[in-house]
mmCIF file of C-alpha atoms in Angstrom:
data_model
loop_
_atom_site.group_PDB
_atom_site.id
_atom_site.type_symbol
_atom_site.label_atom_id
_atom_site.label_comp_id
_atom_site.label_asym_id
_atom_site.label_seq_id
_atom_site.Cartn_x
_atom_site.Cartn_y
_atom_site.Cartn_z
ATOM 1 C CA MET A 1 138.641 8.868 263.715
ATOM 2 C CA GLU A 2 141.372 10.961 263.749
ATOM 3 C CA ARG A 3 144.029 10.709 266.593
ATOM 4 C CA HIS A 4 145.864 14.128 268.187
ATOM 5 C CA PRO A 5 148.726 14.138 270.093
ATOM 6 C CA ILE A 6 148.293 15.364 273.328
ATOM 7 C CA PRO A 7 150.544 18.902 273.450
ATOM 8 C CA THR A 8 153.419 18.797 275.687
ATOM 9 C CA ASN A 9 152.838 21.916 277.590
ATOM 10 C CA ALA A 10 149.323 20.814 278.446
ATOM 11 C CA PRO A 11 148.330 20.900 282.060
ATOM 12 C CA ALA A 12 148.530 17.327 284.012
ATOM 13 C CA ALA A 13 145.562 15.580 284.385
ATOM 14 C CA GLU A 14 143.510 15.032 287.143
ATOM 15 C CA PRO A 15 144.095 11.786 288.889
ATOM 16 C CA GLN A 16 141.404 9.248 287.932
ATOM 17 C CA ILE A 17 140.435 6.133 289.534
ATOM 18 C CA ARG A 18 139.722 2.747 286.984
ATOM 19 C CA LEU A 19 139.166 -0.431 287.646
ATOM 20 C CA SER A 20 140.971 -2.905 285.990
ATOM 21 C CA PRO A 21 142.498 -0.652 283.175
ATOM 22 C CA LYS A 22 144.667 -3.459 281.264
ATOM 23 C CA PRO A 23 141.706 -5.728 280.919
ATOM 24 C CA PHE A 24 139.522 -2.931 279.461
ATOM 25 C CA ARG A 25 142.200 -2.176 276.650
ATOM 26 C CA LYS A 26 142.135 -5.605 275.736
ATOM 27 C CA SER A 27 138.247 -5.999 275.303
ATOM 28 C CA ARG A 28 138.261 -3.119 273.455
ATOM 29 C CA HIS A 29 140.829 -4.497 270.946
ATOM 30 C CA PHE A 30 138.806 -7.863 270.949
ATOM 31 C CA GLY A 31 135.458 -6.205 270.481
ATOM 32 C CA ALA A 32 136.894 -4.534 267.429
ATOM 33 C CA PHE A 33 138.178 -7.748 266.074
ATOM 34 C CA LEU A 34 134.898 -9.605 266.603
ATOM 35 C CA ILE A 35 133.059 -6.608 264.464
ATOM 36 C CA CYS A 36 135.591 -7.241 261.916
ATOM 37 C CA CYS A 37 134.776 -10.973 261.678
ATOM 38 C CA ALA A 38 131.268 -10.357 261.581
ATOM 39 C CA LEU A 39 131.480 -7.908 258.446
ATOM 40 C CA PHE A 40 133.550 -10.447 256.835
ATOM 41 C CA VAL A 41 130.980 -13.272 257.500
ATOM 42 C CA ALA A 42 127.914 -11.136 256.171
ATOM 43 C CA GLY A 43 129.674 -10.313 253.328
ATOM 44 C CA PHE A 44 130.402 -13.762 252.138
ATOM 45 C CA ALA A 45 126.811 -14.774 252.939
ATOM 46 C CA LEU A 46 125.405 -11.774 250.681
ATOM 47 C CA THR A 47 127.702 -13.055 247.805
ATOM 48 C CA ALA A 48 126.630 -16.574 248.155
ATOM 49 C CA LEU A 49 123.015 -15.584 248.283
ATOM 50 C CA TRP A 50 123.424 -13.350 245.038
ATOM 51 C CA GLN A 51 125.157 -16.278 243.256
ATOM 52 C CA ASN A 52 123.290 -19.070 244.238
ATOM 53 C CA GLY A 53 120.108 -18.099 245.801
ATOM 54 C CA ASP A 54 117.104 -16.225 244.674
ATOM 55 C CA GLY A 55 119.020 -13.087 244.334
ATOM 56 C CA PHE A 56 118.963 -9.977 246.508
ATOM 57 C CA PHE A 57 117.824 -6.701 245.317
ATOM 58 C CA TRP A 58 117.121 -7.587 241.579
ATOM 59 C CA GLY A 59 116.501 -10.886 241.873
ATOM 60 C CA LYS A 60 118.074 -14.093 240.105
ATOM 61 C CA PRO A 61 117.536 -14.374 236.457
ATOM 62 C CA GLU A 62 115.251 -16.870 235.335
ATOM 63 C CA ALA A 63 116.163 -20.191 233.719
ATOM 64 C CA GLY A 64 116.514 -19.937 230.019
ATOM 65 C CA THR A 65 117.125 -15.908 229.930
ATOM 66 C CA SER A 66 119.872 -14.784 228.059
ATOM 67 C CA VAL A 67 121.820 -11.328 227.477
ATOM 68 C CA PRO A 68 120.103 -9.232 225.207
ATOM 69 C CA GLN A 69 121.482 -9.821 221.486
ATOM 70 C CA GLU A 70 122.989 -7.051 219.358
ATOM 71 C CA GLU A 71 120.506 -5.016 217.273
ATOM 72 C CA ASN A 72 119.472 -7.337 213.965
ATOM 73 C CA ARG A 73 120.751 -10.400 215.666
ATOM 74 C CA LEU A 74 118.551 -12.923 216.970
ATOM 75 C CA PRO A 75 119.163 -16.144 218.849
ATOM 76 C CA PRO A 76 118.834 -19.572 217.373
ATOM 77 C CA ILE A 77 115.389 -21.145 217.571
ATOM 78 C CA SER A 78 114.801 -24.787 218.617
ATOM 79 C CA HIS A 79 114.748 -27.620 216.458
ATOM 80 C CA PRO A 80 111.525 -29.126 215.565
ATOM 81 C CA THR A 81 112.652 -32.360 217.682
ATOM 82 C CA GLU A 82 114.730 -31.927 220.557
ATOM 83 C CA PRO A 83 118.374 -32.094 219.775
ATOM 84 C CA ALA A 84 120.837 -34.443 221.110
ATOM 85 C CA PRO A 85 123.038 -32.779 224.005
ATOM 86 C CA PRO A 86 125.962 -30.866 222.625
ATOM 87 C CA ASP A 87 128.521 -33.595 224.106
ATOM 88 C CA GLN A 88 126.411 -36.165 221.747
ATOM 89 C CA ILE A 89 126.520 -34.335 218.548
ATOM 90 C CA LEU A 90 130.248 -35.352 217.090
ATOM 91 C CA ILE A 91 131.245 -33.125 214.298
ATOM 92 C CA PRO A 92 134.039 -34.278 212.417
ATOM 93 C CA ASP A 93 137.133 -31.850 211.921
ATOM 94 C CA GLY A 94 136.848 -30.012 209.014
ATOM 95 C CA ALA A 95 133.080 -30.342 208.940
ATOM 96 C CA ILE A 96 130.899 -27.408 208.325
ATOM 97 C CA PRO A 97 128.199 -26.949 211.529
ATOM 98 C CA ILE A 98 124.980 -26.244 210.836
ATOM 99 C CA VAL A 99 123.227 -23.728 212.988
ATOM 100 C CA THR A 100 119.299 -22.942 212.883
ATOM 101 C CA TYR A 101 118.170 -19.153 212.934
ATOM 102 C CA ASP A 102 115.015 -17.584 213.069
ATOM 103 C CA LEU A 103 115.678 -14.320 210.808
ATOM 104 C CA SER A 104 111.958 -12.935 210.835
ATOM 105 C CA HIS A 105 112.470 -10.211 212.809
ATOM 106 C CA LEU A 106 108.869 -10.108 213.797
ATOM 107 C CA GLY A 107 109.869 -7.851 216.841
ATOM 108 C CA GLN A 108 110.668 -5.006 214.435
ATOM 109 C CA GLY A 109 107.135 -4.720 213.252
ATOM 110 C CA ILE A 110 105.796 -5.015 209.859
ATOM 111 C CA GLY A 111 107.284 -2.262 208.349
ATOM 112 C CA TYR A 112 110.950 -3.189 208.968
ATOM 113 C CA LEU A 113 112.948 -3.130 205.905
ATOM 114 C CA ASN A 114 116.314 -4.302 204.926
ATOM 115 C CA ASN A 115 117.120 -1.313 202.619
ATOM 116 C CA GLU A 116 120.422 -1.169 201.329
ATOM 117 C CA THR A 117 119.657 1.837 199.026
ATOM 118 C CA ALA A 118 119.702 5.489 199.832
ATOM 119 C CA TYR A 119 115.894 5.344 199.228
ATOM 120 C CA LYS A 120 113.508 5.988 202.086
ATOM 121 C CA PRO A 121 110.093 4.349 200.946
ATOM 122 C CA ASN A 122 106.916 4.932 202.757
ATOM 123 C CA VAL A 123 106.254 1.504 203.871
ATOM 124 C CA ASN A 124 102.784 2.346 205.272
ATOM 125 C CA ALA A 125 101.748 3.867 202.169
ATOM 126 C CA LEU A 126 103.182 0.804 200.017
ATOM 127 C CA LEU A 127 101.191 -1.440 202.224
ATOM 128 C CA LYS A 128 98.057 -0.050 200.735
ATOM 129 C CA VAL A 129 98.865 0.334 196.997
ATOM 130 C CA ASP A 130 96.630 -1.909 194.807
ATOM 131 C CA VAL A 131 98.701 -4.702 193.357
ATOM 132 C CA THR A 132 95.839 -6.851 192.383
ATOM 133 C CA ALA A 133 94.729 -8.399 189.121
ATOM 134 C CA LYS A 134 91.458 -9.556 187.813
ATOM 135 C CA PRO A 135 91.021 -13.539 187.854
ATOM 136 C CA THR A 136 91.316 -15.094 184.328
ATOM 137 C CA GLN A 137 92.060 -18.315 182.653
ATOM 138 C CA GLU A 138 94.869 -17.036 180.858
ATOM 139 C CA PRO A 139 98.187 -17.376 182.375
ATOM 140 C CA LEU A 140 98.884 -14.673 184.898
ATOM 141 C CA VAL A 141 102.268 -15.602 186.845
ATOM 142 C CA LEU A 142 105.591 -16.741 185.555
ATOM 143 C CA VAL A 143 107.654 -18.756 187.755
ATOM 144 C CA LEU A 144 111.488 -19.086 186.690
ATOM 145 C CA HIS A 145 114.811 -19.645 188.478
ATOM 146 C CA THR A 146 117.811 -17.789 187.460
ATOM 147 C CA HIS A 147 120.074 -20.237 189.353
ATOM 148 C CA THR A 148 118.314 -23.230 188.878
ATOM 149 C CA SER A 149 120.994 -25.592 190.333
ATOM 150 C CA GLU A 150 120.313 -24.210 193.664
ATOM 151 C CA GLY A 151 119.785 -27.384 195.694
ATOM 152 C CA TYR A 152 118.864 -28.312 199.572
ATOM 153 C CA LEU A 153 119.687 -31.015 201.745
ATOM 154 C CA GLY A 154 117.821 -34.522 201.440
ATOM 155 C CA GLU A 155 116.985 -33.915 205.002
ATOM 156 C CA THR A 156 117.897 -32.183 208.076
ATOM 157 C CA ALA A 157 121.429 -32.278 209.027
ATOM 158 C CA THR A 158 123.510 -30.981 211.998
ATOM 159 C CA TYR A 159 126.801 -30.514 209.563
ATOM 160 C CA LEU A 160 128.173 -30.790 206.116
ATOM 161 C CA GLU A 161 131.529 -32.473 205.096
ATOM 162 C CA GLY A 162 132.665 -31.573 201.898
ATOM 163 C CA ASP A 163 132.706 -28.514 199.311
ATOM 164 C CA LEU A 164 129.563 -26.123 199.925
ATOM 165 C CA GLY A 165 129.183 -25.932 196.226
ATOM 166 C CA ASN A 166 129.198 -29.712 195.415
ATOM 167 C CA LEU A 167 126.969 -29.965 198.493
ATOM 168 C CA THR A 168 124.379 -27.373 197.728
ATOM 169 C CA TYR A 169 124.121 -27.289 193.883
ATOM 170 C CA THR A 170 122.557 -30.094 191.927
ATOM 171 C CA LYS A 171 120.567 -30.837 188.800
ATOM 172 C CA GLU A 172 118.529 -33.199 190.292
ATOM 173 C CA GLU A 173 114.846 -31.554 190.161
ATOM 174 C CA GLU A 174 113.862 -33.543 193.126
ATOM 175 C CA ARG A 175 116.356 -31.403 195.372
ATOM 176 C CA ASN A 176 116.800 -28.243 193.599
ATOM 177 C CA VAL A 177 114.612 -25.267 193.450
ATOM 178 C CA LEU A 178 112.616 -26.787 190.435
ATOM 179 C CA ALA A 179 110.639 -28.797 193.100
ATOM 180 C CA VAL A 180 110.168 -25.393 194.847
ATOM 181 C CA GLY A 181 108.713 -24.005 191.948
ATOM 182 C CA LYS A 182 106.236 -26.868 191.210
ATOM 183 C CA ALA A 183 105.420 -26.711 194.766
ATOM 184 C CA PHE A 184 104.837 -22.937 194.335
ATOM 185 C CA ILE A 185 102.464 -23.218 191.317
ATOM 186 C CA ALA A 186 100.283 -26.000 192.542
ATOM 187 C CA ALA A 187 99.614 -23.770 195.293
ATOM 188 C CA LEU A 188 98.817 -20.955 192.830
ATOM 189 C CA ASN A 189 96.434 -23.312 190.586
ATOM 190 C CA LYS A 190 94.700 -24.524 193.706
ATOM 191 C CA ASN A 191 93.818 -20.972 194.329
ATOM 192 C CA GLY A 192 92.720 -20.310 190.967
ATOM 193 C CA ILE A 193 95.522 -18.587 189.321
ATOM 194 C CA THR A 194 97.131 -20.046 186.012
ATOM 195 C CA ALA A 195 100.997 -19.893 186.178
ATOM 196 C CA ILE A 196 103.770 -21.048 183.749
ATOM 197 C CA HIS A 197 106.748 -22.787 184.977
ATOM 198 C CA CYS A 198 110.239 -21.890 183.125
ATOM 199 C CA THR A 199 112.252 -25.109 183.955
ATOM 200 C CA VAL A 200 115.338 -23.785 181.861
ATOM 201 C CA MET A 201 118.731 -24.438 183.545
ATOM 202 C CA HIS A 202 119.678 -20.690 183.297
ATOM 203 C CA ASP A 203 123.250 -21.528 185.366
ATOM 204 C CA GLU A 204 124.091 -24.708 183.592
ATOM 205 C CA SER A 205 127.108 -23.085 182.064
ATOM 206 C CA GLY A 206 128.066 -21.410 185.461
ATOM 207 C CA LEU A 207 126.497 -18.645 187.666
ATOM 208 C CA SER A 208 128.070 -15.948 185.399
ATOM 209 C CA GLY A 209 125.665 -14.913 182.850
ATOM 210 C CA SER A 210 123.043 -16.390 184.540
ATOM 211 C CA TYR A 211 120.792 -13.499 184.998
ATOM 212 C CA GLU A 212 121.077 -12.375 181.290
ATOM 213 C CA ARG A 213 120.046 -15.774 180.089
ATOM 214 C CA ALA A 214 117.231 -15.624 182.555
ATOM 215 C CA ALA A 215 116.219 -11.741 181.119
ATOM 216 C CA ALA A 216 116.002 -13.792 177.422
ATOM 217 C CA SER A 217 113.309 -16.402 179.248
ATOM 218 C CA VAL A 218 111.184 -13.602 180.735
ATOM 219 C CA GLU A 219 111.374 -11.561 177.320
ATOM 220 C CA PHE A 220 110.047 -14.715 175.757
ATOM 221 C CA PHE A 221 107.332 -15.736 177.804
ATOM 222 C CA LEU A 222 106.032 -12.203 178.174
ATOM 223 C CA THR A 223 106.164 -11.928 174.410
ATOM 224 C CA HIS A 224 104.167 -15.336 173.977
ATOM 225 C CA TYR A 225 101.716 -14.755 176.791
ATOM 226 C CA PRO A 226 100.878 -10.939 177.388
ATOM 227 C CA SER A 227 98.546 -11.718 180.098
ATOM 228 C CA ILE A 228 101.249 -12.469 182.395
ATOM 229 C CA ARG A 229 101.413 -9.788 185.092
ATOM 230 C CA TYR A 230 103.685 -10.945 187.588
ATOM 231 C CA VAL A 231 107.067 -12.679 187.569
ATOM 232 C CA VAL A 232 108.387 -14.714 190.463
ATOM 233 C CA ASP A 233 112.062 -15.521 190.470
ATOM 234 C CA LEU A 234 112.656 -18.641 192.982
ATOM 235 C CA HIS A 235 115.965 -18.974 194.632
ATOM 236 C CA ARG A 236 117.384 -20.577 197.971
ATOM 237 C CA ASP A 237 120.114 -18.341 200.213
ATOM 238 C CA ALA A 238 123.114 -19.023 201.389
ATOM 239 C CA ILE A 239 124.351 -17.730 204.924
ATOM 240 C CA LEU A 240 127.689 -18.191 206.676
ATOM 241 C CA THR A 241 128.378 -16.869 210.122
ATOM 242 C CA ALA A 242 131.431 -15.322 210.760
ATOM 243 C CA GLU A 243 132.797 -18.682 212.908
ATOM 244 C CA GLY A 244 132.047 -20.601 209.597
ATOM 245 C CA GLU A 245 128.658 -21.996 210.271
ATOM 246 C CA TYR A 246 126.171 -22.525 207.858
ATOM 247 C CA VAL A 247 122.797 -21.289 208.674
ATOM 248 C CA ARG A 248 119.504 -22.903 208.381
ATOM 249 C CA ALA A 249 116.624 -20.386 208.419
ATOM 250 C CA ALA A 250 113.497 -22.181 209.579
ATOM 251 C CA THR A 251 110.302 -21.903 211.814
ATOM 252 C CA GLU A 252 107.957 -24.264 213.196
ATOM 253 C CA ILE A 253 104.501 -24.044 212.057
ATOM 254 C CA ASP A 254 101.716 -26.524 213.046
ATOM 255 C CA GLY A 255 104.635 -28.801 214.725
ATOM 256 C CA LYS A 256 106.416 -28.859 211.177
ATOM 257 C CA SER A 257 109.565 -27.315 210.406
ATOM 258 C CA VAL A 258 109.443 -24.793 207.482
ATOM 259 C CA ALA A 259 111.971 -22.925 205.694
ATOM 260 C CA GLN A 260 111.757 -19.067 205.946
ATOM 261 C CA ILE A 261 111.331 -16.743 202.902
ATOM 262 C CA LEU A 262 113.093 -13.839 201.938
ATOM 263 C CA PRO A 263 111.559 -11.400 199.391
ATOM 264 C CA VAL A 264 114.187 -9.425 197.434
ATOM 265 C CA VAL A 265 113.356 -6.258 195.357
ATOM 266 C CA GLY A 266 115.749 -4.362 193.074
ATOM 267 C CA SER A 267 115.663 -0.904 192.084
ATOM 268 C CA ASN A 268 116.986 2.038 190.163
ATOM 269 C CA ALA A 269 119.411 3.084 192.980
ATOM 270 C CA GLY A 270 122.235 1.434 191.192
ATOM 271 C CA GLY A 271 121.722 3.568 188.054
ATOM 272 C CA TRP A 272 119.683 1.074 185.943
ATOM 273 C CA GLU A 273 116.386 1.874 184.233
ATOM 274 C CA HIS A 274 113.595 0.691 186.147
ATOM 275 C CA ASP A 275 110.833 3.119 187.236
ATOM 276 C CA GLY A 276 108.630 0.301 188.584
ATOM 277 C CA TRP A 277 110.228 -0.703 191.536
ATOM 278 C CA GLU A 278 108.178 0.845 194.051
ATOM 279 C CA GLY A 279 105.121 -1.255 192.724
ATOM 280 C CA ASN A 280 107.363 -4.403 193.185
ATOM 281 C CA LEU A 281 108.395 -3.213 196.601
ATOM 282 C CA ALA A 282 104.649 -2.700 197.527
ATOM 283 C CA LEU A 283 104.083 -6.389 196.384
ATOM 284 C CA ALA A 284 106.683 -7.658 198.652
ATOM 285 C CA LEU A 285 105.679 -5.965 201.291
ATOM 286 C CA GLN A 286 102.140 -7.087 201.211
ATOM 287 C CA LEU A 287 103.153 -10.730 200.673
ATOM 288 C CA ARG A 288 105.268 -10.733 203.980
ATOM 289 C CA GLN A 289 102.246 -9.154 205.806
ATOM 290 C CA GLU A 290 100.143 -12.053 204.669
ATOM 291 C CA LEU A 291 102.696 -14.463 205.159
ATOM 292 C CA ASN A 292 103.406 -13.653 208.796
ATOM 293 C CA GLN A 293 99.769 -13.289 209.624
ATOM 294 C CA ASN A 294 99.192 -14.435 213.340
ATOM 295 C CA ASP A 295 102.516 -13.769 214.250
ATOM 296 C CA ILE A 296 103.957 -16.687 212.223
ATOM 297 C CA ALA A 297 107.732 -16.228 211.780
ATOM 298 C CA LEU A 298 107.495 -17.332 208.127
ATOM 299 C CA CYS A 299 108.908 -14.429 206.168
ATOM 300 C CA ARG A 300 112.244 -12.551 206.855
ATOM 301 C CA PRO A 301 111.862 -8.600 206.272
ATOM 302 C CA VAL A 302 111.806 -7.807 202.620
ATOM 303 C CA MET A 303 115.318 -6.606 201.127
ATOM 304 C CA LEU A 304 115.659 -3.562 198.893
ATOM 305 C CA ARG A 305 118.547 -3.362 196.880
ATOM 306 C CA ASN A 306 120.403 -1.439 194.303
ATOM 307 C CA HIS A 307 120.185 -4.087 191.473
ATOM 308 C CA THR A 308 117.315 -4.913 189.222
ATOM 309 C CA TYR A 309 117.473 -8.237 189.153
ATOM 310 C CA ASN A 310 115.439 -8.344 185.755
ATOM 311 C CA GLN A 311 112.411 -7.021 187.564
ATOM 312 C CA GLU A 312 112.097 -4.143 185.274
ATOM 313 C CA LEU A 313 111.090 -6.426 182.333
ATOM 314 C CA ALA A 314 107.549 -7.097 183.727
ATOM 315 C CA PRO A 315 104.575 -5.126 185.345
ATOM 316 C CA TYR A 316 105.307 -6.762 188.776
ATOM 317 C CA ALA A 317 108.184 -8.767 189.400
ATOM 318 C CA ILE A 318 110.226 -10.126 192.834
ATOM 319 C CA LEU A 319 112.874 -12.475 193.958
ATOM 320 C CA LEU A 320 112.000 -15.012 196.653
ATOM 321 C CA GLU A 321 114.751 -16.853 198.412
ATOM 322 C CA ILE A 322 113.185 -19.971 200.034
ATOM 323 C CA GLY A 323 115.302 -21.080 202.843
ATOM 324 C CA THR A 324 118.873 -21.617 202.339
ATOM 325 C CA GLY A 325 121.193 -24.447 201.317
ATOM 326 C CA ALA A 326 121.032 -25.926 205.039
ATOM 327 C CA ASN A 327 117.347 -26.558 204.824
ATOM 328 C CA SER A 328 116.019 -29.636 203.810
ATOM 329 C CA ILE A 329 114.223 -30.169 200.297
ATOM 330 C CA ASP A 330 110.892 -30.953 202.633
ATOM 331 C CA GLU A 331 111.099 -27.702 204.397
ATOM 332 C CA ALA A 332 111.763 -25.695 201.409
ATOM 333 C CA ILE A 333 108.193 -27.307 199.580
ATOM 334 C CA ALA A 334 106.313 -26.752 202.775
ATOM 335 C CA ALA A 335 107.316 -22.892 202.584
ATOM 336 C CA ALA A 336 106.645 -22.776 198.757
ATOM 337 C CA THR A 337 103.150 -24.164 199.214
ATOM 338 C CA LEU A 338 102.420 -21.507 201.773
ATOM 339 C CA ALA A 339 104.195 -18.815 199.818
ATOM 340 C CA GLY A 340 102.081 -19.690 196.908
ATOM 341 C CA GLU A 341 98.980 -19.559 198.819
ATOM 342 C CA ALA A 342 99.909 -16.208 200.298
ATOM 343 C CA PHE A 343 100.754 -14.790 196.746
ATOM 344 C CA ALA A 344 97.213 -15.743 195.517
ATOM 345 C CA LYS A 345 95.443 -13.958 198.336
ATOM 346 C CA VAL A 346 97.536 -10.802 197.886
ATOM 347 C CA ILE A 347 97.084 -10.503 194.122
ATOM 348 C CA LEU A 348 93.317 -11.839 194.049
ATOM 349 C CA SER A 349 91.977 -9.956 197.201
#
C-alpha cells in the first residue's frame, strides 16, 4: 500500500476519542512481525518437504530413476552378478576402467539404422527382401577374419593394466576371433548349413593391408567353391569413451552374460564399385530382427558405411562385430552361437 502525505492546507481533523493509542500501534507492528515469521517458517517447511519427503506438486522421483540421457546414449546395464560397491573396486593408477553398456537401442525400433552415408534406404522394404537360399550339402557360407588376431579377455574384468594393443590382440586361437568363428560355424552346421572356416591370419604382418589379403582369400574360396553365397567377416569391436574408459557391450540372456553384436554393411557411397550393397543391408537388417526377437537386446543397430569391406565380392556379405575387446571370450562365444542360429533361420526361412 502506498503512503500519501497529508496536504498542509487540509482542514483540521475533528477530535476523536481513542482508547490507549500507543499500545494499539505497538500491537499492529507486533502482528506484522508475527505474520513475517509465519511466512518464513512455512517456506522452510515446504522446502524440507520437497527435498526430503514425498514431493509436493509433482512428487519425488522414485528410487533408481535418472535424468534422461542424450539422444543415442544409453546408461550402463547391470552386471550379471552384483558388482562390488564403488568404494570396494580398487582401480590402480594408470589402469583403464571397463564400463558395461547396452548398445542395442531397442527403444529406437527395428528400423533404426546407424547410417554414415548420404543414402536413405527404405528399411521396411528391405526387411521384406528375399535373402534366402535353398538347402544344399555344398558349402553355402564362408566365415573368415580380416583381423584374425583381435582378442578378448580371459574373464570379465573391471579394468585393464598395460597397452590395449598388447592386451586385446593375440594369436592364441582360444582367445581371439578364431574361437568365435568356430562357434558360429558349429551353430550353422547344427542347423543344416555347410560352412567353411578360413583361419588365415590376415593381420599377421600388421593391420595395414589386411583387407587386401582377406580379399584374396575370399576370391580363392569363391573360385573353388562356387556354391558359396554368403561371406561373413567376423571381428570384435573396440570402443573408448571420452573419459578413456573401455566399453564392454553386453546383455543378459537367461541369466547368462552375452556379448552384443554389431552388423556392419559397406556401400558404394565412397565411390567404390559395389552395386549389391542393398542386398547385404537387407540381410543384416533381417538378421538383427531375428536376433532381437522378444525384445532381447542382443544386436546393435546395423551400421551402413561408405567403404565396401570386400562385400562386393560375394552375392551376400556382411561384417559382424562380436562384442568388444573388453568382453570375455565366453561372452563372445555365447553371442556367436546365437548369431549362427539366427543366421541359419534367416537364410533358410
